[in-house]
Coordinates of N, CA and C in Angstrom, one line a residue:
L30 N 184.3 2.6 -105.9 CA 183.2 2.9 -104.4 C 183.9 4.5 -103.7
Y31 N 183.2 5.1 -104.1 CA 183.4 6.1 -103.6 C 183.2 6.6 -102.1
V32 N 183.2 7.3 -100.7 CA 182.7 7.3 -99.8 C 183.1 8.6 -99.3
D33 N 181.9 9.6 -99.1 CA 182.4 11.1 -99.2 C 181.6 11.1 -97.8
F34 N 182.7 12.7 -96.6 CA 182.9 12.8 -95.4 C 182.3 14.4 -94.9
G35 N 181.8 14.8 -94.7 CA 181.8 16.4 -94.1 C 182.3 17.2 -93.3
E36 N 183.6 15.8 -93.0 CA 184.9 16.5 -92.1 C 185.8 15.8 -92.9
P37 N 186.9 16.3 -93.1 CA 188.3 15.5 -93.3 C 188.7 14.4 -92.8
V38 N 188.7 13.3 -93.1 CA 189.2 12.1 -92.1 C 190.6 11.9 -92.0
D39 N 190.5 11.1 -91.0 CA 192.2 11.1 -90.3 C 192.2 9.9 -90.4
T40 N 192.9 9.5 -91.1 CA 193.3 8.7 -92.0 C 193.9 7.4 -91.7
T41 N 194.7 8.1 -90.4 CA 195.8 7.0 -89.3 C 194.7 6.3 -88.5
L42 N 193.7 6.5 -88.0 CA 192.8 5.6 -87.9 C 192.3 4.3 -88.9
L43 N 191.6 4.3 -89.8 CA 191.7 3.4 -90.3 C 192.7 1.8 -90.8
T44 N 192.2 0.7 -90.8 CA 192.8 -0.4 -90.7 C 192.7 -1.2 -91.8
P45 N 192.8 -2.3 -91.6 CA 193.2 -3.3 -93.8 C 191.1 -3.2 -93.4
E46 N 190.9 -3.7 -91.8 CA 188.7 -4.5 -91.8 C 187.8 -3.2 -91.9
T47 N 188.7 -1.8 -91.5 CA 187.9 -0.5 -91.7 C 186.4 -0.7 -92.2
F48 N 186.5 -1.1 -93.6 CA 185.5 -2.0 -95.0 C 186.5 -2.8 -95.3
T49 N 184.8 -3.9 -94.8 CA 185.5 -4.9 -96.0 C 183.9 -5.7 -96.8
L50 N 184.1 -5.8 -98.0 CA 183.5 -5.9 -98.7 C 182.8 -7.4 -99.0
F51 N 181.6 -7.6 -98.9 CA 181.2 -9.5 -99.1 C 180.4 -9.8 -100.7
N52 N 180.6 -10.7 -100.9 CA 180.4 -10.8 -102.2 C 178.9 -12.0 -101.6
E53 N 177.8 -12.0 -102.7 CA 176.3 -12.7 -101.9 C 177.3 -14.2 -102.3
S54 N 177.7 -14.9 -101.7 CA 178.2 -16.5 -101.1 C 179.0 -16.1 -99.8
E55 N 178.9 -14.6 -99.4 CA 179.8 -14.3 -97.6 C 180.8 -14.7 -97.8
V56 N 181.6 -14.2 -99.4 CA 183.5 -14.2 -99.4 C 183.6 -12.7 -99.4
A57 N 184.8 -12.9 -98.4 CA 185.7 -11.2 -98.6 C 185.9 -11.0 -99.7
V58 N 185.9 -9.8 -100.4 CA 186.7 -9.7 -101.6 C 186.9 -8.5 -101.4
P59 N 189.2 -8.9 -101.5 CA 190.1 -8.0 -101.1 C 189.3 -7.0 -102.0
L60 N 189.9 -5.8 -100.9 CA 189.7 -4.4 -100.9 C 190.8 -3.7 -100.4
T61 N 191.2 -2.7 -101.3 CA 192.1 -1.1 -100.8 C 191.5 0.1 -100.8
W62 N 191.8 1.0 -99.9 CA 191.3 2.1 -100.4 C 192.5 3.3 -100.8
Q63 N 192.0 4.0 -101.5 CA 193.0 5.5 -101.1 C 192.4 6.6 -101.4
S64 N 192.8 7.6 -100.6 CA 192.5 9.6 -100.1 C 193.6 10.6 -101.6
D65 N 192.2 10.7 -101.8 CA 192.5 12.0 -102.8 C 192.0 13.1 -102.1
N66 N 191.7 12.7 -101.4 CA 191.6 14.3 -100.8 C 191.3 14.3 -99.2
P67 N 191.0 15.6 -98.6 CA 190.6 14.9 -96.6 C 189.1 14.1 -97.1
F68 N 188.4 14.9 -97.7 CA 187.0 14.5 -97.7 C 186.5 13.7 -98.0
S69 N 187.6 12.1 -98.5 CA 187.0 11.3 -99.6 C 187.9 10.5 -99.2
L70 N 187.3 9.0 -99.2 CA 188.2 8.5 -99.3 C 187.2 7.3 -101.1
K71 N 188.5 6.5 -102.0 CA 188.5 5.8 -103.0 C 188.1 4.4 -102.7
L72 N 187.8 4.1 -102.3 CA 187.7 1.9 -102.0 C 187.4 1.5 -103.5
I73 N 188.6 0.3 -103.2 CA 188.7 -0.1 -104.7 C 188.6 -1.4 -104.3
P74 N 188.0 -2.0 -105.1 CA 187.9 -3.6 -105.1 C 188.8 -4.6 -106.0
Q75 N 189.2 -5.7 -106.1 CA 190.6 -6.6 -105.8 C 189.4 -7.0 -107.6
A76 N 188.7 -7.5 -107.6 CA 187.3 -7.8 -108.8 C 185.9 -7.7 -108.2
L77 N 185.3 -7.0 -109.2 CA 183.9 -7.2 -109.5 C 183.4 -8.3 -109.8
T78 N 181.9 -8.9 -109.6 CA 181.5 -10.0 -110.8 C 180.2 -9.6 -111.3
E79 N 180.5 -9.7 -112.6 CA 178.9 -8.5 -112.9 C 176.9 -9.5 -112.3
A80 N 176.7 -8.6 -112.5 CA 174.9 -9.1 -112.3 C 175.3 -9.8 -110.5
E81 N 175.6 -9.1 -110.2 CA 176.0 -9.6 -108.5 C 176.0 -8.9 -107.6
T82 N 175.6 -9.0 -106.0 CA 174.9 -8.0 -105.0 C 176.1 -8.4 -104.0
Y83 N 176.4 -7.1 -104.1 CA 177.5 -7.1 -102.5 C 177.2 -6.4 -101.5
T84 N 178.1 -7.0 -100.5 CA 177.8 -5.9 -99.0 C 178.7 -5.5 -98.5
L85 N 178.8 -4.1 -98.3 CA 179.8 -3.4 -97.7 C 179.7 -3.1 -96.3
E86 N 180.8 -3.7 -95.1 CA 180.9 -3.6 -93.8 C 181.1 -2.3 -93.4
V87 N 181.5 -1.6 -92.8 CA 182.2 -0.5 -92.1 C 182.0 -0.5 -91.0
V88 N 183.1 -0.5 -90.2 CA 183.5 -0.5 -88.8 C 183.6 1.3 -88.8
E89 N 182.2 2.0 -87.8 CA 181.7 3.4 -88.0 C 183.6 4.2 -87.4
F90 N 183.7 3.2 -85.8 CA 185.0 3.4 -84.7 C 186.1 3.5 -85.1
E91 N 186.6 2.8 -86.2 CA 187.9 3.3 -86.9 C 187.2 4.3 -88.1
I92 N 186.2 5.3 -88.2 CA 186.6 6.3 -88.8 C 185.9 8.0 -87.8
G93 N 187.3 8.4 -88.2 CA 186.5 9.5 -87.8 C 187.2 11.3 -88.6
D94 N 187.6 11.9 -88.0 CA 187.6 13.3 -88.4 C 189.1 14.0 -87.6
L95 N 189.8 15.1 -88.2 CA 191.1 15.0 -87.5 C 190.6 16.2 -85.9
A96 N 189.5 16.1 -85.2 CA 189.4 16.5 -83.8 C 189.3 15.7 -83.4
G97 N 189.5 14.4 -83.8 CA 189.2 13.7 -83.2 C 187.4 12.5 -82.8
N98 N 186.9 13.4 -83.4 CA 185.3 12.7 -83.5 C 184.8 11.6 -84.0
L99 N 185.1 10.5 -83.5 CA 184.1 9.1 -84.4 C 183.1 9.7 -85.5
L100 N 182.5 8.5 -86.1 CA 181.5 8.0 -87.4 C 180.5 7.8 -86.2
G101 N 180.7 6.6 -85.4 CA 179.6 6.1 -84.5 C 180.0 5.4 -83.9
D102 N 179.7 4.3 -82.7 CA 180.6 2.9 -82.1 C 179.8 2.4 -83.1
S103 N 179.8 1.2 -84.0 CA 178.4 -0.2 -84.4 C 179.2 0.0 -85.7
L104 N 179.1 -1.5 -86.3 CA 179.3 -2.0 -87.5 C 177.8 -1.5 -88.7
T105 N 178.2 -1.0 -89.8 CA 177.2 -0.9 -90.4 C 177.2 -1.6 -91.5
E106 N 175.6 -1.7 -92.4 CA 176.3 -2.2 -93.8 C 175.7 -1.5 -95.5
Y107 N 176.3 -1.8 -96.6 CA 175.7 -1.1 -97.3 C 175.9 -2.5 -98.9
G108 N 174.5 -2.4 -98.9 CA 174.1 -3.3 -100.0 C 175.0 -2.9 -101.6
F109 N 174.9 -3.3 -102.5 CA 174.9 -2.6 -103.4 C 175.2 -3.7 -105.0
S110 N 174.9 -4.0 -106.0 CA 174.8 -4.8 -106.8 C 175.6 -4.0 -108.3
T111 N 175.7 -4.9 -109.0 CA 176.5 -4.9 -110.2 C 175.5 -5.4 -111.6
Y112 N 175.4 -4.3 -112.4 CA 174.2 -4.5 -113.6 C 175.1 -6.0 -114.5
D113 N 174.0 -6.8 -114.8 CA 173.9 -7.6 -115.6 C 174.5 -7.2 -117.0
P114 N 175.4 -7.5 -117.9 CA 176.2 -6.4 -119.4 C 174.7 -6.4 -119.8
E115 N 173.6 -7.7 -119.8 CA 172.2 -7.5 -121.3 C 171.2 -7.1 -120.6
E116 N 171.4 -6.4 -119.3 CA 170.4 -4.4 -119.3 C 171.3 -3.6 -119.5
L117 N 172.3 -3.9 -119.7 CA 172.5 -2.4 -120.7 C 173.2 -1.9 -121.8
G118 N 172.6 -0.9 -122.5 CA 173.3 -0.4 -123.2 C 173.8 0.3 -123.3
S119 N 174.2 1.5 -125.4 CA 175.3 2.3 -125.4 C 175.2 3.8 -126.0
I120 N 176.3 4.7 -125.7 CA 175.7 5.5 -126.7 C 177.0 6.3 -126.6
S121 N 177.5 6.4 -128.0 CA 178.0 7.1 -128.7 C 178.1 8.1 -130.1
G122 N 180.1 7.8 -129.9 CA 179.7 9.7 -131.1 C 181.2 10.0 -131.1
T123 N 180.7 11.3 -131.5 CA 182.2 11.8 -130.9 C 182.1 13.4 -130.8
A124 N 183.5 14.2 -130.0 CA 183.3 15.3 -129.3 C 184.3 15.7 -129.8
S125 N 183.9 17.3 -130.1 CA 184.9 18.8 -130.6 C 184.9 19.9 -130.3
I126 N 185.6 20.5 -130.3 CA 185.4 22.3 -129.9 C 186.0 22.5 -131.2
T127 N 185.5 24.0 -131.3 CA 185.7 24.5 -132.1 C 186.3 26.1 -131.5
L128 N 186.6 26.1 -130.6 CA 187.8 27.3 -129.8 C 188.6 27.1 -130.0
P129 N 189.5 28.1 -130.2 CA 190.8 28.1 -130.9 C 191.4 27.6 -129.4
G130 N 193.1 27.1 -129.1 CA 194.0 26.9 -127.9 C 193.0 25.5 -127.7
F131 N 192.4 25.5 -127.6 CA 191.7 23.7 -127.2 C 191.8 22.3 -128.0
E132 N 191.9 22.5 -129.1 CA 191.4 21.5 -130.4 C 191.8 19.9 -129.5
T133 N 193.3 20.3 -129.2 CA 193.5 18.9 -128.9 C 193.0 18.3 -127.6
A134 N 192.7 19.4 -126.8 CA 192.1 19.2 -125.1 C 191.0 17.6 -125.2
P135 N 191.9 16.8 -124.5 CA 190.5 15.8 -123.4 C 189.2 16.6 -123.3
F136 N 188.3 14.9 -123.4 CA 187.0 16.3 -122.8 C 186.9 15.2 -121.1
E137 N 185.7 16.2 -120.3 CA 185.5 15.5 -119.3 C 183.6 14.8 -119.7
L138 N 183.2 13.9 -120.0 CA 182.0 14.2 -120.2 C 181.3 13.6 -119.0
T139 N 179.7 14.0 -118.8 CA 179.4 13.3 -118.0 C 177.9 12.9 -118.7
F140 N 177.5 12.0 -117.9 CA 176.3 11.0 -119.0 C 175.2 11.1 -117.0
T141 N 173.9 12.8 -117.2 CA 173.2 11.9 -116.6 C 171.6 11.2 -116.7
R142 N 171.5 10.7 -115.7 CA 170.3 9.5 -116.5 C 169.3 10.8 -116.0
V143 N 168.0 10.8 -115.9 CA 167.1 11.5 -115.6 C 166.2 11.2 -114.4
S144 N 165.5 10.2 -114.8 CA 165.2 9.5 -113.5 C 166.1 9.5 -112.2
D145 N 166.8 8.8 -112.0 CA 167.9 9.3 -110.6 C 168.6 10.2 -110.4
E146 N 169.0 10.7 -111.7 CA 170.2 11.6 -111.3 C 171.4 11.0 -111.4
S147 N 171.6 9.4 -111.5 CA 172.7 9.2 -110.9 C 173.9 9.3 -112.5
E148 N 175.1 9.6 -112.1 CA 175.6 9.5 -112.9 C 177.7 8.8 -113.4
F149 N 177.6 9.2 -115.1 CA 178.8 8.6 -115.2 C 179.4 8.7 -116.1
E150 N 180.6 9.3 -115.9 CA 181.6 9.7 -116.7 C 183.0 9.0 -117.7
L151 N 183.2 10.8 -118.7 CA 183.7 9.2 -119.6 C 184.4 10.3 -119.9
T152 N 186.6 10.3 -119.5 CA 187.5 10.7 -120.4 C 188.1 10.2 -121.6
V153 N 187.9 11.5 -122.6 CA 187.4 11.1 -124.2 C 189.0 11.9 -124.4
S154 N 189.9 11.0 -125.5 CA 191.0 11.5 -125.7 C 191.3 12.0 -127.0
G155 N 190.6 11.5 -127.9 CA 190.0 10.9 -129.2 C 189.7 11.9 -129.9
S156 N 188.7 11.7 -130.9 CA 187.2 12.6 -130.8 C 186.5 11.8 -131.2
S157 N 186.3 10.1 -131.4 CA 185.0 9.3 -131.0 C 185.5 9.0 -129.8
F158 N 183.7 8.2 -129.1 CA 182.9 8.4 -127.5 C 182.7 6.6 -128.1
N159 N 183.0 5.6 -126.5 CA 181.5 4.7 -126.6 C 181.4 4.6 -125.2
V160 N 179.7 4.4 -124.7 CA 180.0 4.4 -123.2 C 178.9 3.3 -122.7
T161 N 178.7 2.6 -122.1 CA 177.6 1.6 -121.7 C 176.8 1.7 -120.4
V162 N 175.6 2.2 -120.7 CA 174.8 2.9 -119.7 C 174.1 2.0 -119.7
P163 N 173.1 1.9 -117.6 CA 171.7 1.1 -117.8 C 171.0 2.2 -118.9
P164 N 169.2 1.2 -119.2 CA 168.7 2.2 -120.6 C 167.9 3.2 -119.7
G165 N 167.8 4.4 -119.8 CA 167.1 5.2 -119.5 C 167.1 7.1 -120.5
K166 N 166.8 8.1 -120.0 CA 166.4 8.8 -121.0 C 168.2 10.0 -119.9
Y167 N 169.3 10.5 -120.7 CA 170.3 11.1 -120.0 C 170.3 12.4 -120.7
L168 N 171.0 13.4 -119.8 CA 171.8 14.1 -120.1 C 173.0 14.5 -120.4
L169 N 173.6 15.4 -121.1 CA 175.0 15.5 -121.7 C 175.9 16.9 -121.3
H170 N 176.8 16.8 -120.5 CA 177.7 17.9 -120.7 C 178.9 17.3 -120.2
G171 N 179.4 18.3 -120.5 CA 181.2 18.2 -120.7 C 182.1 19.0 -120.9
F172 N 183.2 19.0 -120.8 CA 184.4 20.6 -120.8 C 186.0 19.7 -120.7
A173 N 186.5 20.4 -122.3 CA 187.6 20.2 -122.8 C 188.9 20.1 -120.8
D174 N 189.3 19.9 -121.1 CA 189.8 19.5 -119.6 C 191.1 19.5 -120.2
D175 N 191.9 21.1 -120.7 CA 193.1 21.2 -121.4 C 194.1 20.4 -120.4
D176 N 193.9 20.9 -119.2 CA 195.2 20.2 -118.1 C 194.8 19.3 -117.9
A177 N 194.5 18.0 -118.0 CA 194.1 16.9 -118.1 C 194.2 15.9 -116.3
D178 N 193.3 17.2 -115.9 CA 193.5 16.0 -114.0 C 192.5 15.8 -113.9
G179 N 191.0 16.2 -115.0 CA 190.0 14.9 -114.8 C 189.6 16.7 -113.4
E180 N 189.2 17.9 -113.3 CA 188.4 19.1 -112.7 C 187.9 20.1 -113.4
R181 N 187.3 20.8 -113.7 CA 187.2 22.2 -114.4 C 187.9 23.0 -113.9
D182 N 188.7 23.8 -114.5 CA 189.5 24.5 -114.3 C 188.9 25.9 -114.3
L183 N 188.3 27.0 -113.4 CA 187.7 28.6 -113.6 C 188.5 29.3 -114.0
G184 N 189.4 29.0 -113.6 CA 190.6 30.0 -114.3 C 190.5 30.8 -113.8
A185 N 191.9 31.8 -113.7 CA 192.1 32.4 -112.2 C 192.0 34.2 -113.4
I186 N 191.9 35.4 -112.4 CA 192.1 37.3 -112.9 C 193.9 36.8 -112.5
H187 N 194.4 36.4 -112.1 CA 196.1 36.6 -111.5 C 196.9 35.9 -111.3
P188 N 197.6 34.9 -111.7 CA 197.8 35.3 -113.3 C 196.4 35.0 -114.5
E189 N 196.6 35.8 -115.2 CA 195.5 35.9 -116.0 C 195.5 34.3 -117.1
R190 N 194.1 33.8 -117.1 CA 193.9 32.0 -117.5 C 192.4 31.6 -117.6
Y191 N 192.3 31.3 -118.8 CA 191.0 31.4 -118.9 C 189.8 30.3 -118.8
A192 N 189.1 30.2 -118.0 CA 188.3 28.3 -117.0 C 188.1 27.5 -118.4
E193 N 188.5 26.3 -118.5 CA 188.4 25.3 -119.3 C 186.7 25.2 -119.8
P194 N 186.6 25.6 -120.6 CA 184.9 25.0 -121.4 C 184.2 24.0 -121.1
I195 N 183.1 24.6 -121.1 CA 182.5 23.2 -121.0 C 181.1 24.3 -121.7
D196 N 179.6 22.6 -121.9 CA 178.8 22.7 -123.0 C 178.2 22.0 -122.4
W197 N 176.5 21.9 -123.3 CA 175.9 21.1 -122.7 C 175.7 20.5 -123.8
Y198 N 174.7 19.3 -124.5 CA 174.0 18.5 -125.4 C 172.4 18.9 -125.2
P199 N 172.7 19.7 -126.3 CA 171.1 20.4 -126.2 C 169.3 19.6 -126.2
D200 N 170.0 18.2 -126.4 CA 168.5 17.4 -126.3 C 169.0 16.1 -125.0
T201 N 168.1 15.3 -124.7 CA 168.2 14.1 -123.5 C 168.6 13.0 -124.5
I202 N 169.0 12.1 -124.4 CA 169.7 10.3 -125.2 C 168.8 9.7 -124.5
A203 N 168.0 9.5 -125.2 CA 166.8 7.8 -125.1 C 168.0 6.9 -125.0
V204 N 168.9 5.6 -124.1 CA 169.0 3.6 -124.3 C 168.3 3.5 -123.6
R205 N 168.1 2.1 -124.3 CA 167.8 1.2 -124.3 C 168.6 -0.2 -124.6
A206 N 167.9 -0.6 -123.3 CA 169.0 -2.6 -123.7 C 169.0 -3.6 -124.4
R207 N 171.0 -3.7 -124.5 CA 170.9 -4.0 -125.3 C 170.9 -2.7 -127.1
F208 N 170.3 -2.2 -126.8 CA 170.7 -1.4 -128.2 C 171.6 -0.4 -127.9
E209 N 172.4 0.6 -129.1 CA 173.7 1.2 -129.5 C 172.9 2.5 -130.3
T210 N 172.4 4.1 -128.8 CA 172.3 5.2 -129.2 C 174.1 5.3 -130.0
A211 N 173.4 5.9 -131.6 CA 174.9 6.0 -132.4 C 174.2 7.1 -132.5
G212 N 175.5 8.0 -132.8 CA 175.9 9.2 -133.5 C 175.9 10.8 -132.8
I213 N 175.7 10.5 -131.7 CA 175.7 12.1 -130.8 C 177.2 12.7 -130.6
D214 N 176.7 13.8 -131.0 CA 178.1 14.8 -131.9 C 177.6 15.5 -130.5
F215 N 179.0 15.6 -130.2 CA 179.0 16.6 -128.8 C 179.7 18.1 -129.4
I216 N 179.8 18.9 -129.1 CA 180.7 20.2 -129.6 C 180.4 21.3 -129.0
I217 N 182.3 21.5 -128.4 CA 181.7 23.2 -127.3 C 182.3 24.4 -129.0
Q218 N 181.6 24.8 -128.9 CA 181.3 26.1 -129.2 C 181.8 27.7 -128.5

């Protein structure tokens, strides 16, 4: 779970009770957080169960920016559900690159569902991939992650460094529940 903010977050204000996750039975699920950058937090639940509804409670007055402005003065709840595996499909195929110097680079692939623009990301370190996704039509794009940091490097003029190559799959990919859409050959040229 990711929480994004418009201002840098003061992580010294956060307590173990700032974010509390409850399952359908209203039992608290152990939750930790980490900050990869000043504008977002990654909430890491100990374990989630398939096909279950959860509630995330956020104590707004324990979240503030570096200027001392608090997010709010109340308790806010956000709900979400995990998928039932019987409702999912999969996409499989290969990923390759024909540009010299990037042949062994891992790939970062992003599958975007057309209906709601939800994104499913996958790191591919070999040449084949398989990802489980909800049914729907998907667009696919990806880049060769030469420095293996998960972010696309746009290159630099000085010192001269080329951008990590990116490409888009030329068609939509249709996925049905309980079926595999196979034979997707993603090639960066």
